[in-house]
């Protein structure tokens, strides 16, 4: 947040009028819902409300210095190459040594809580999924690499780097990255010509078949059963939240459905079978962003805030496929409404730069490249003379 304010003061960020208008509407609706919960419910967290508004305030800004777009992408890719290589080493080293996590000895006060960095391939296995040492969980490792693959495909097209990313993502053994790649792959494949598509399919078949028939491939395929198992992570993250919200509608009054239970109160909810609180002995549901908004701020505040977020992701975006993948990453694959790591990655890559800004940056880059080629040609002509 301080960085956003500094960039705004130095005239690098400008306010998008439409996003600002939607933010004001969302602000009013959220405040109305909060006032209701203040007087008619037993719990209310002012800190949660203020944190929500401050957390999402940057969404109204777009970046003015358009040439920095590619610099940020290159920086992200460079970091992900290093983390991917570290993650591959972290996984393979287990077969000759131990699972290396240099941060596990740090005191809990210095670490983000609620994340599982040591996840075995299967229950009781001595082999752990890779998380690249620096990322919170294997799921973060997987979806960050998937994001890097999509960026590499659209903007840099270095096949060796893509291959490195693919290998690294497999060692994360997490479905989040695969989901992102599948979502990005469908529109990409539809845009490709047959002469481009056929060699790609042929080259991909051999490693895919090899992986799927291996022990690790069988392990990944076996995880599909988790969507029907209430105690599995896939069920808790992708199925249970919607069933819990269905119970919320069944149990709560019409006024509570419209105005919500109040900021910071989702952990208090107890449904018939589901809850968002691990301390309550019911089936667990993950408090994904939109469900949390709808429960705490009701249809009034929740819907207004959801419209702001959806518009910000898809209006005037520089890359529709990348923006869609970032949207899915945030809405479905992320940890929560206020998970800074995921939201600000999605904001920087998918929201902050507009289509006009990136187009102008590409034009500047192309102009520089053309000028350099022209100067080089003139130099060669002069040398021949």
mmCIF file with all atom_site columns, C-alpha atoms in Angstrom, residues 257-339:
data_model
loop_
_atom_site.group_PDB
_atom_site.id
_atom_site.type_symbol
_atom_site.label_atom_id
_atom_site.label_alt_id
_atom_site.label_comp_id
_atom_site.label_asym_id
_atom_site.label_entity_id
_atom_site.label_seq_id
_atom_site.pdbx_PDB_ins_code
_atom_site.Cartn_x
_atom_site.Cartn_y
_atom_site.Cartn_z
_atom_site.occupancy
_atom_site.B_iso_or_equiv
_atom_site.pdbx_formal_charge
_atom_site.auth_seq_id
_atom_site.auth_comp_id
_atom_site.auth_asym_id
_atom_site.auth_atom_id
_atom_site.pdbx_PDB_model_num
ATOM 1  C CA . UNK A 1 257 ? -28.998 -12.752 3.404   1.00 0.00 ? 257 UNK A CA 1
ATOM 2  C CA . UNK A 1 258 ? -29.337 -9.214  1.997   1.00 0.00 ? 258 UNK A CA 1
ATOM 3  C CA . UNK A 1 259 ? -27.069 -7.375  4.479   1.00 0.00 ? 259 UNK A CA 1
ATOM 4  C CA . UNK A 1 260 ? -24.795 -10.147 5.733   1.00 0.00 ? 260 UNK A CA 1
ATOM 5  C CA . UNK A 1 261 ? -23.532 -11.166 9.157   1.00 0.00 ? 261 UNK A CA 1
ATOM 6  C CA . UNK A 1 262 ? -20.947 -8.393  9.438   1.00 0.00 ? 262 UNK A CA 1
ATOM 7  C CA . UNK A 1 263 ? -17.234 -7.866  8.703   1.00 0.00 ? 263 UNK A CA 1
ATOM 8  C CA . UNK A 1 264 ? -14.929 -10.586 9.991   1.00 0.00 ? 264 UNK A CA 1
ATOM 9  C CA . UNK A 1 265 ? -17.712 -12.970 11.057  1.00 0.00 ? 265 UNK A CA 1
ATOM 10 C CA . UNK A 1 266 ? -17.485 -15.853 8.580   1.00 0.00 ? 266 UNK A CA 1
ATOM 11 C CA . UNK A 1 267 ? -15.749 -18.128 11.111  1.00 0.00 ? 267 UNK A CA 1
ATOM 12 C CA . UNK A 1 268 ? -18.775 -17.877 13.415  1.00 0.00 ? 268 UNK A CA 1
ATOM 13 C CA . UNK A 1 269 ? -21.155 -19.394 10.867  1.00 0.00 ? 269 UNK A CA 1
ATOM 14 C CA . UNK A 1 270 ? -22.344 -22.930 11.618  1.00 0.00 ? 270 UNK A CA 1
ATOM 15 C CA . UNK A 1 271 ? -24.445 -24.634 8.998   1.00 0.00 ? 271 UNK A CA 1
ATOM 16 C CA . UNK A 1 272 ? -26.222 -27.957 9.092   1.00 0.00 ? 272 UNK A CA 1
ATOM 17 C CA . UNK A 1 273 ? -23.161 -29.845 7.904   1.00 0.00 ? 273 UNK A CA 1
ATOM 18 C CA . UNK A 1 274 ? -20.556 -27.189 7.044   1.00 0.00 ? 274 UNK A CA 1
ATOM 19 C CA . UNK A 1 275 ? -18.544 -24.464 8.725   1.00 0.00 ? 275 UNK A CA 1
ATOM 20 C CA . UNK A 1 276 ? -15.587 -22.213 7.855   1.00 0.00 ? 276 UNK A CA 1
ATOM 21 C CA . UNK A 1 277 ? -14.052 -22.592 11.310  1.00 0.00 ? 277 UNK A CA 1
ATOM 22 C CA . UNK A 1 278 ? -11.626 -25.477 11.878  1.00 0.00 ? 278 UNK A CA 1
ATOM 23 C CA . UNK A 1 279 ? -12.400 -25.445 15.606  1.00 0.00 ? 279 UNK A CA 1
ATOM 24 C CA . UNK A 1 280 ? -16.050 -26.365 15.014  1.00 0.00 ? 280 UNK A CA 1
ATOM 25 C CA . UNK A 1 281 ? -16.669 -30.141 14.625  1.00 0.00 ? 281 UNK A CA 1
ATOM 26 C CA . UNK A 1 282 ? -18.450 -29.960 11.266  1.00 0.00 ? 282 UNK A CA 1
ATOM 27 C CA . UNK A 1 283 ? -17.345 -30.529 7.680   1.00 0.00 ? 283 UNK A CA 1
ATOM 28 C CA . UNK A 1 284 ? -14.800 -27.868 6.722   1.00 0.00 ? 284 UNK A CA 1
ATOM 29 C CA . UNK A 1 285 ? -15.260 -25.333 3.932   1.00 0.00 ? 285 UNK A CA 1
ATOM 30 C CA . UNK A 1 286 ? -12.652 -22.926 2.586   1.00 0.00 ? 286 UNK A CA 1
ATOM 31 C CA . UNK A 1 287 ? -13.582 -19.234 2.834   1.00 0.00 ? 287 UNK A CA 1
ATOM 32 C CA . UNK A 1 288 ? -12.936 -18.286 -0.784  1.00 0.00 ? 288 UNK A CA 1
ATOM 33 C CA . UNK A 1 289 ? -13.178 -14.611 -1.698  1.00 0.00 ? 289 UNK A CA 1
ATOM 34 C CA . UNK A 1 290 ? -16.661 -14.252 -3.172  1.00 0.00 ? 290 UNK A CA 1
ATOM 35 C CA . UNK A 1 291 ? -18.332 -16.555 -0.616  1.00 0.00 ? 291 UNK A CA 1
ATOM 36 C CA . UNK A 1 292 ? -16.779 -14.553 2.210   1.00 0.00 ? 292 UNK A CA 1
ATOM 37 C CA . UNK A 1 293 ? -18.080 -11.314 0.676   1.00 0.00 ? 293 UNK A CA 1
ATOM 38 C CA . UNK A 1 294 ? -21.613 -12.688 0.263   1.00 0.00 ? 294 UNK A CA 1
ATOM 39 C CA . UNK A 1 295 ? -21.786 -14.022 3.829   1.00 0.00 ? 295 UNK A CA 1
ATOM 40 C CA . UNK A 1 296 ? -20.235 -11.057 5.642   1.00 0.00 ? 296 UNK A CA 1
ATOM 41 C CA . UNK A 1 297 ? -21.704 -8.224  3.520   1.00 0.00 ? 297 UNK A CA 1
ATOM 42 C CA . UNK A 1 298 ? -24.768 -9.938  2.078   1.00 0.00 ? 298 UNK A CA 1
ATOM 43 C CA . UNK A 1 299 ? -26.129 -9.710  -1.425  1.00 0.00 ? 299 UNK A CA 1
ATOM 44 C CA . UNK A 1 300 ? -26.035 -5.908  -1.208  1.00 0.00 ? 300 UNK A CA 1
ATOM 45 C CA . UNK A 1 301 ? -22.426 -5.273  -0.275  1.00 0.00 ? 301 UNK A CA 1
ATOM 46 C CA . UNK A 1 302 ? -21.064 -8.571  -1.587  1.00 0.00 ? 302 UNK A CA 1
ATOM 47 C CA . UNK A 1 303 ? -22.536 -8.227  -5.078  1.00 0.00 ? 303 UNK A CA 1
ATOM 48 C CA . UNK A 1 304 ? -21.384 -4.603  -5.399  1.00 0.00 ? 304 UNK A CA 1
ATOM 49 C CA . UNK A 1 305 ? -17.834 -5.561  -4.436  1.00 0.00 ? 305 UNK A CA 1
ATOM 50 C CA . UNK A 1 306 ? -17.862 -8.584  -6.745  1.00 0.00 ? 306 UNK A CA 1
ATOM 51 C CA . UNK A 1 307 ? -18.927 -6.366  -9.680  1.00 0.00 ? 307 UNK A CA 1
ATOM 52 C CA . UNK A 1 308 ? -16.000 -4.033  -8.934  1.00 0.00 ? 308 UNK A CA 1
ATOM 53 C CA . UNK A 1 309 ? -13.544 -6.949  -8.935  1.00 0.00 ? 309 UNK A CA 1
ATOM 54 C CA . UNK A 1 310 ? -14.950 -8.582  -12.096 1.00 0.00 ? 310 UNK A CA 1
ATOM 55 C CA . UNK A 1 311 ? -14.933 -5.278  -14.000 1.00 0.00 ? 311 UNK A CA 1
ATOM 56 C CA . UNK A 1 312 ? -11.373 -4.537  -12.897 1.00 0.00 ? 312 UNK A CA 1
ATOM 57 C CA . UNK A 1 313 ? -10.116 -7.877  -14.211 1.00 0.00 ? 313 UNK A CA 1
ATOM 58 C CA . UNK A 1 314 ? -11.824 -7.820  -17.598 1.00 0.00 ? 314 UNK A CA 1
ATOM 59 C CA . UNK A 1 315 ? -12.370 -4.183  -18.616 1.00 0.00 ? 315 UNK A CA 1
ATOM 60 C CA . UNK A 1 316 ? -9.685  -2.833  -20.947 1.00 0.00 ? 316 UNK A CA 1
ATOM 61 C CA . UNK A 1 317 ? -7.327  -5.693  -20.158 1.00 0.00 ? 317 UNK A CA 1
ATOM 62 C CA . UNK A 1 318 ? -4.051  -6.055  -22.044 1.00 0.00 ? 318 UNK A CA 1
ATOM 63 C CA . UNK A 1 319 ? -4.401  -9.839  -22.442 1.00 0.00 ? 319 UNK A CA 1
ATOM 64 C CA . UNK A 1 320 ? -7.794  -11.493 -22.077 1.00 0.00 ? 320 UNK A CA 1
ATOM 65 C CA . UNK A 1 321 ? -6.449  -15.022 -21.581 1.00 0.00 ? 321 UNK A CA 1
ATOM 66 C CA . UNK A 1 322 ? -3.932  -13.950 -18.945 1.00 0.00 ? 322 UNK A CA 1
ATOM 67 C CA . UNK A 1 323 ? -6.536  -11.790 -17.177 1.00 0.00 ? 323 UNK A CA 1
ATOM 68 C CA . UNK A 1 324 ? -9.005  -14.687 -17.121 1.00 0.00 ? 324 UNK A CA 1
ATOM 69 C CA . UNK A 1 325 ? -6.386  -17.020 -15.618 1.00 0.00 ? 325 UNK A CA 1
ATOM 70 C CA . UNK A 1 326 ? -5.508  -14.420 -12.964 1.00 0.00 ? 326 UNK A CA 1
ATOM 71 C CA . UNK A 1 327 ? -9.213  -14.055 -12.204 1.00 0.00 ? 327 UNK A CA 1
ATOM 72 C CA . UNK A 1 328 ? -9.620  -17.814 -11.695 1.00 0.00 ? 328 UNK A CA 1
ATOM 73 C CA . UNK A 1 329 ? -6.448  -17.848 -9.618  1.00 0.00 ? 329 UNK A CA 1
ATOM 74 C CA . UNK A 1 330 ? -7.871  -15.164 -7.343  1.00 0.00 ? 330 UNK A CA 1
ATOM 75 C CA . UNK A 1 331 ? -11.520 -16.264 -7.160  1.00 0.00 ? 331 UNK A CA 1
ATOM 76 C CA . UNK A 1 332 ? -11.220 -20.055 -7.037  1.00 0.00 ? 332 UNK A CA 1
ATOM 77 C CA . UNK A 1 333 ? -7.610  -21.102 -6.428  1.00 0.00 ? 333 UNK A CA 1
ATOM 78 C CA . UNK A 1 334 ? -6.570  -18.510 -3.842  1.00 0.00 ? 334 UNK A CA 1
ATOM 79 C CA . UNK A 1 335 ? -6.687  -18.859 -0.094  1.00 0.00 ? 335 UNK A CA 1
ATOM 80 C CA . UNK A 1 336 ? -9.004  -16.052 0.938   1.00 0.00 ? 336 UNK A CA 1
ATOM 81 C CA . UNK A 1 337 ? -10.411 -12.589 0.298   1.00 0.00 ? 337 UNK A CA 1
ATOM 82 C CA . UNK A 1 338 ? -7.474  -10.854 1.980   1.00 0.00 ? 338 UNK A CA 1
ATOM 83 C CA . UNK A 1 339 ? -4.604  -13.067 0.816   1.00 0.00 ? 339 UNK A CA 1
#
